């Protein structure tokens, strides 16, 4: 499926492709839907602001039920669908699953040096001659511990 078909949650896709490998099983109250959602997203590193791609393979397990009583807050993995329809639009659900998999503070790697606070140069790509004065920082008190 195309990423353009999904509601905008702010996710930046590397390409427009989302692959859903799903299977459905008939259960007592409807259908059990399980499988994996695969896509590649771009994240901006919070330290150096460079974009990096991340391949995602997200498991999905949902229940589709025609009984509205099973779709309240206690049944968050339930999706309601009336018996009189023959298809259901899962775009909101797929978009939510991808969005919730995004890291809160993405880093390009664990050793990212970030940007120089004085001149703004990316310290992963080059160095600068800036001198950092930390004596005015209110956090300097923590150096005494």
PDB file of C-alpha atoms in Angstrom:
ATOM      1  CA  UNK A   1       0.000   0.000   0.000  1.00  0.00           C
ATOM      2  CA  UNK A   2       1.066   3.597  -0.434  1.00  0.00           C
ATOM      3  CA  UNK A   3       2.054   5.709   2.566  1.00  0.00           C
ATOM      4  CA  UNK A   4       0.034   8.537   0.979  1.00  0.00           C
ATOM      5  CA  UNK A   5      -3.144   6.575   1.736  1.00  0.00           C
ATOM      6  CA  UNK A   6      -2.544   6.872   5.491  1.00  0.00           C
ATOM      7  CA  UNK A   7      -3.657   9.777   7.687  1.00  0.00           C
ATOM      8  CA  UNK A   8      -0.806  12.196   8.386  1.00  0.00           C
ATOM      9  CA  UNK A   9       0.730  11.543  11.818  1.00  0.00           C
ATOM     10  CA  UNK A  10       3.989  13.355  11.043  1.00  0.00           C
ATOM     11  CA  UNK A  11       5.825  10.177  10.041  1.00  0.00           C
ATOM     12  CA  UNK A  12       8.398  10.662   7.279  1.00  0.00           C
ATOM     13  CA  UNK A  13       8.565   7.625   5.015  1.00  0.00           C
ATOM     14  CA  UNK A  14      11.812   6.774   3.202  1.00  0.00           C
ATOM     15  CA  UNK A  15       9.838   5.609   0.212  1.00  0.00           C
ATOM     16  CA  UNK A  16       6.138   5.397  -0.399  1.00  0.00           C
ATOM     17  CA  UNK A  17       5.882   1.664   0.250  1.00  0.00           C
ATOM     18  CA  UNK A  18       4.186  -0.083   3.171  1.00  0.00           C
ATOM     19  CA  UNK A  19       3.876  -3.851   3.081  1.00  0.00           C
ATOM     20  CA  UNK A  20       1.256  -5.608   5.198  1.00  0.00           C
ATOM     21  CA  UNK A  21       1.474  -9.379   5.543  1.00  0.00           C
ATOM     22  CA  UNK A  22      -1.736 -10.302   7.325  1.00  0.00           C
ATOM     23  CA  UNK A  23      -3.765 -13.410   7.982  1.00  0.00           C
ATOM     24  CA  UNK A  24      -7.266 -13.716   9.377  1.00  0.00           C
ATOM     25  CA  UNK A  25      -8.752 -16.483  11.473  1.00  0.00           C
ATOM     26  CA  UNK A  26     -12.426 -16.891  12.329  1.00  0.00           C
ATOM     27  CA  UNK A  27     -12.981 -16.765  16.090  1.00  0.00           C
ATOM     28  CA  UNK A  28     -16.086 -16.815  18.285  1.00  0.00           C
ATOM     29  CA  UNK A  29     -16.813 -13.079  18.149  1.00  0.00           C
ATOM     30  CA  UNK A  30     -15.454 -12.205  14.680  1.00  0.00           C
ATOM     31  CA  UNK A  31     -11.966 -12.453  13.224  1.00  0.00           C
ATOM     32  CA  UNK A  32      -8.462 -12.477  14.633  1.00  0.00           C
ATOM     33  CA  UNK A  33      -6.130 -10.490  12.376  1.00  0.00           C
ATOM     34  CA  UNK A  34      -2.391 -11.037  12.801  1.00  0.00           C
ATOM     35  CA  UNK A  35       0.763 -10.392  10.838  1.00  0.00           C
ATOM     36  CA  UNK A  36       3.452  -7.780  10.287  1.00  0.00           C
ATOM     37  CA  UNK A  37       3.639  -4.266   8.862  1.00  0.00           C
ATOM     38  CA  UNK A  38       6.906  -3.476   7.054  1.00  0.00           C
ATOM     39  CA  UNK A  39       8.124  -0.051   5.993  1.00  0.00           C
ATOM     40  CA  UNK A  40      11.160   2.225   6.087  1.00  0.00           C
ATOM     41  CA  UNK A  41      10.878   5.543   7.903  1.00  0.00           C
ATOM     42  CA  UNK A  42      13.217   8.506   8.239  1.00  0.00           C
ATOM     43  CA  UNK A  43      13.992  10.004  11.631  1.00  0.00           C
ATOM     44  CA  UNK A  44      15.880  13.171  12.445  1.00  0.00           C
ATOM     45  CA  UNK A  45      18.645  12.665  15.009  1.00  0.00           C
ATOM     46  CA  UNK A  46      18.003  14.868  18.056  1.00  0.00           C
ATOM     47  CA  UNK A  47      21.743  15.526  18.458  1.00  0.00           C
ATOM     48  CA  UNK A  48      23.068  16.293  14.944  1.00  0.00           C
ATOM     49  CA  UNK A  49      19.748  16.851  13.086  1.00  0.00           C
ATOM     50  CA  UNK A  50      20.724  14.466  10.251  1.00  0.00           C
ATOM     51  CA  UNK A  51      18.058  12.201   8.782  1.00  0.00           C
ATOM     52  CA  UNK A  52      18.532   8.445   8.992  1.00  0.00           C
ATOM     53  CA  UNK A  53      16.445   5.572   7.694  1.00  0.00           C
ATOM     54  CA  UNK A  54      15.098   2.822   9.898  1.00  0.00           C
ATOM     55  CA  UNK A  55      13.551  -0.381   8.631  1.00  0.00           C
ATOM     56  CA  UNK A  56      10.489  -1.376  10.645  1.00  0.00           C
ATOM     57  CA  UNK A  57       8.836  -4.781  10.947  1.00  0.00           C
ATOM     58  CA  UNK A  58       5.933  -4.230  13.323  1.00  0.00           C
ATOM     59  CA  UNK A  59       3.787  -7.091  14.603  1.00  0.00           C
ATOM     60  CA  UNK A  60       0.047  -6.581  14.466  1.00  0.00           C
ATOM     61  CA  UNK A  61      -2.625  -8.530  16.310  1.00  0.00           C
ATOM     62  CA  UNK A  62      -6.192  -7.257  16.269  1.00  0.00           C
ATOM     63  CA  UNK A  63      -9.653  -8.664  16.643  1.00  0.00           C
ATOM     64  CA  UNK A  64     -12.450  -7.581  14.332  1.00  0.00           C
ATOM     65  CA  UNK A  65     -15.814  -7.908  16.022  1.00  0.00           C
ATOM     66  CA  UNK A  66     -19.370  -7.173  14.991  1.00  0.00           C
ATOM     67  CA  UNK A  67     -20.387  -6.936  18.661  1.00  0.00           C
ATOM     68  CA  UNK A  68     -20.161  -3.315  19.803  1.00  0.00           C
ATOM     69  CA  UNK A  69     -20.068  -4.366  23.455  1.00  0.00           C
ATOM     70  CA  UNK A  70     -16.561  -5.776  22.871  1.00  0.00           C
ATOM     71  CA  UNK A  71     -15.106  -2.551  21.449  1.00  0.00           C
ATOM     72  CA  UNK A  72     -14.942  -0.283  24.523  1.00  0.00           C
ATOM     73  CA  UNK A  73     -11.911   0.875  26.512  1.00  0.00           C
ATOM     74  CA  UNK A  74     -11.456  -2.597  28.021  1.00  0.00           C
ATOM     75  CA  UNK A  75     -10.988  -4.076  24.542  1.00  0.00           C
ATOM     76  CA  UNK A  76      -8.449  -1.759  22.916  1.00  0.00           C
ATOM     77  CA  UNK A  77      -7.293  -4.404  20.425  1.00  0.00           C
ATOM     78  CA  UNK A  78     -10.833  -4.733  19.087  1.00  0.00           C
ATOM     79  CA  UNK A  79     -12.022  -3.032  15.916  1.00  0.00           C
ATOM     80  CA  UNK A  80     -15.779  -2.871  15.367  1.00  0.00           C
ATOM     81  CA  UNK A  81     -17.259  -3.670  11.991  1.00  0.00           C
ATOM     82  CA  UNK A  82     -20.959  -4.150  11.235  1.00  0.00           C
ATOM     83  CA  UNK A  83     -22.059  -7.510   9.811  1.00  0.00           C
ATOM     84  CA  UNK A  84     -23.548  -5.862   6.724  1.00  0.00           C
ATOM     85  CA  UNK A  85     -20.202  -4.670   5.267  1.00  0.00           C
ATOM     86  CA  UNK A  86     -17.721  -6.779   3.322  1.00  0.00           C
ATOM     87  CA  UNK A  87     -14.539  -4.738   3.881  1.00  0.00           C
ATOM     88  CA  UNK A  88     -13.008  -2.468   6.503  1.00  0.00           C
ATOM     89  CA  UNK A  89     -10.594   0.455   6.161  1.00  0.00           C
ATOM     90  CA  UNK A  90      -7.568  -0.160   8.409  1.00  0.00           C
ATOM     91  CA  UNK A  91      -5.625   2.983   7.394  1.00  0.00           C
ATOM     92  CA  UNK A  92      -6.068   4.728  10.768  1.00  0.00           C
ATOM     93  CA  UNK A  93      -4.992   1.615  12.671  1.00  0.00           C
ATOM     94  CA  UNK A  94      -1.925   1.017  10.467  1.00  0.00           C
ATOM     95  CA  UNK A  95      -0.933   4.683  10.725  1.00  0.00           C
ATOM     96  CA  UNK A  96      -1.238   4.557  14.528  1.00  0.00           C
ATOM     97  CA  UNK A  97       0.896   1.401  14.788  1.00  0.00           C
ATOM     98  CA  UNK A  98       3.672   2.963  12.688  1.00  0.00           C
ATOM     99  CA  UNK A  99       3.513   6.264  14.596  1.00  0.00           C
ATOM    100  CA  UNK A 100       3.692   4.561  17.993  1.00  0.00           C
ATOM    101  CA  UNK A 101       6.840   2.696  16.893  1.00  0.00           C
ATOM    102  CA  UNK A 102       8.745   5.959  16.378  1.00  0.00           C
ATOM    103  CA  UNK A 103      11.496   6.549  18.951  1.00  0.00           C
ATOM    104  CA  UNK A 104      10.944   9.480  21.309  1.00  0.00           C
ATOM    105  CA  UNK A 105      14.547  10.748  21.026  1.00  0.00           C
ATOM    106  CA  UNK A 106      16.023   9.219  17.886  1.00  0.00           C
ATOM    107  CA  UNK A 107      19.811   9.199  17.516  1.00  0.00           C
ATOM    108  CA  UNK A 108      21.730   8.394  14.352  1.00  0.00           C
ATOM    109  CA  UNK A 109      24.025   6.229  16.517  1.00  0.00           C
ATOM    110  CA  UNK A 110      25.032   5.903  20.169  1.00  0.00           C
ATOM    111  CA  UNK A 111      28.274   7.840  19.620  1.00  0.00           C
ATOM    112  CA  UNK A 112      26.728  10.868  17.913  1.00  0.00           C
ATOM    113  CA  UNK A 113      28.622  14.021  18.930  1.00  0.00           C
ATOM    114  CA  UNK A 114      25.834  16.376  17.907  1.00  0.00           C
ATOM    115  CA  UNK A 115      26.214  20.028  16.979  1.00  0.00           C
ATOM    116  CA  UNK A 116      28.639  22.564  18.452  1.00  0.00           C
ATOM    117  CA  UNK A 117      26.560  24.832  20.731  1.00  0.00           C
ATOM    118  CA  UNK A 118      28.585  27.884  19.606  1.00  0.00           C
ATOM    119  CA  UNK A 119      29.014  27.610  15.828  1.00  0.00           C
ATOM    120  CA  UNK A 120      26.480  24.857  15.009  1.00  0.00           C
ATOM    121  CA  UNK A 121      28.866  22.651  13.009  1.00  0.00           C
ATOM    122  CA  UNK A 122      28.078  18.928  12.901  1.00  0.00           C
ATOM    123  CA  UNK A 123      30.813  17.459  15.123  1.00  0.00           C
ATOM    124  CA  UNK A 124      30.419  14.028  13.487  1.00  0.00           C
ATOM    125  CA  UNK A 125      31.596  15.436  10.149  1.00  0.00           C
ATOM    126  CA  UNK A 126      34.254  17.941  11.223  1.00  0.00           C
ATOM    127  CA  UNK A 127      35.676  19.709  14.260  1.00  0.00           C
ATOM    128  CA  UNK A 128      35.776  23.338  15.299  1.00  0.00           C
ATOM    129  CA  UNK A 129      38.006  25.553  17.458  1.00  0.00           C
ATOM    130  CA  UNK A 130      35.219  26.814  19.705  1.00  0.00           C
ATOM    131  CA  UNK A 131      35.985  27.000  23.416  1.00  0.00           C
ATOM    132  CA  UNK A 132      33.120  26.005  25.645  1.00  0.00           C
ATOM    133  CA  UNK A 133      32.849  27.906  28.915  1.00  0.00           C
ATOM    134  CA  UNK A 134      30.865  25.860  31.374  1.00  0.00           C
ATOM    135  CA  UNK A 135      31.556  27.981  34.460  1.00  0.00           C
ATOM    136  CA  UNK A 136      28.325  29.944  33.959  1.00  0.00           C
ATOM    137  CA  UNK A 137      26.157  26.859  33.837  1.00  0.00           C
ATOM    138  CA  UNK A 138      23.785  26.237  36.745  1.00  0.00           C
ATOM    139  CA  UNK A 139      24.581  22.534  36.256  1.00  0.00           C
ATOM    140  CA  UNK A 140      28.239  22.997  37.255  1.00  0.00           C
ATOM    141  CA  UNK A 141      27.278  22.301  40.874  1.00  0.00           C
ATOM    142  CA  UNK A 142      26.753  18.666  39.857  1.00  0.00           C
ATOM    143  CA  UNK A 143      30.460  18.331  38.963  1.00  0.00           C
ATOM    144  CA  UNK A 144      31.277  18.405  42.700  1.00  0.00           C
ATOM    145  CA  UNK A 145      29.558  15.065  43.321  1.00  0.00           C
TER     146      UNK A 145
END
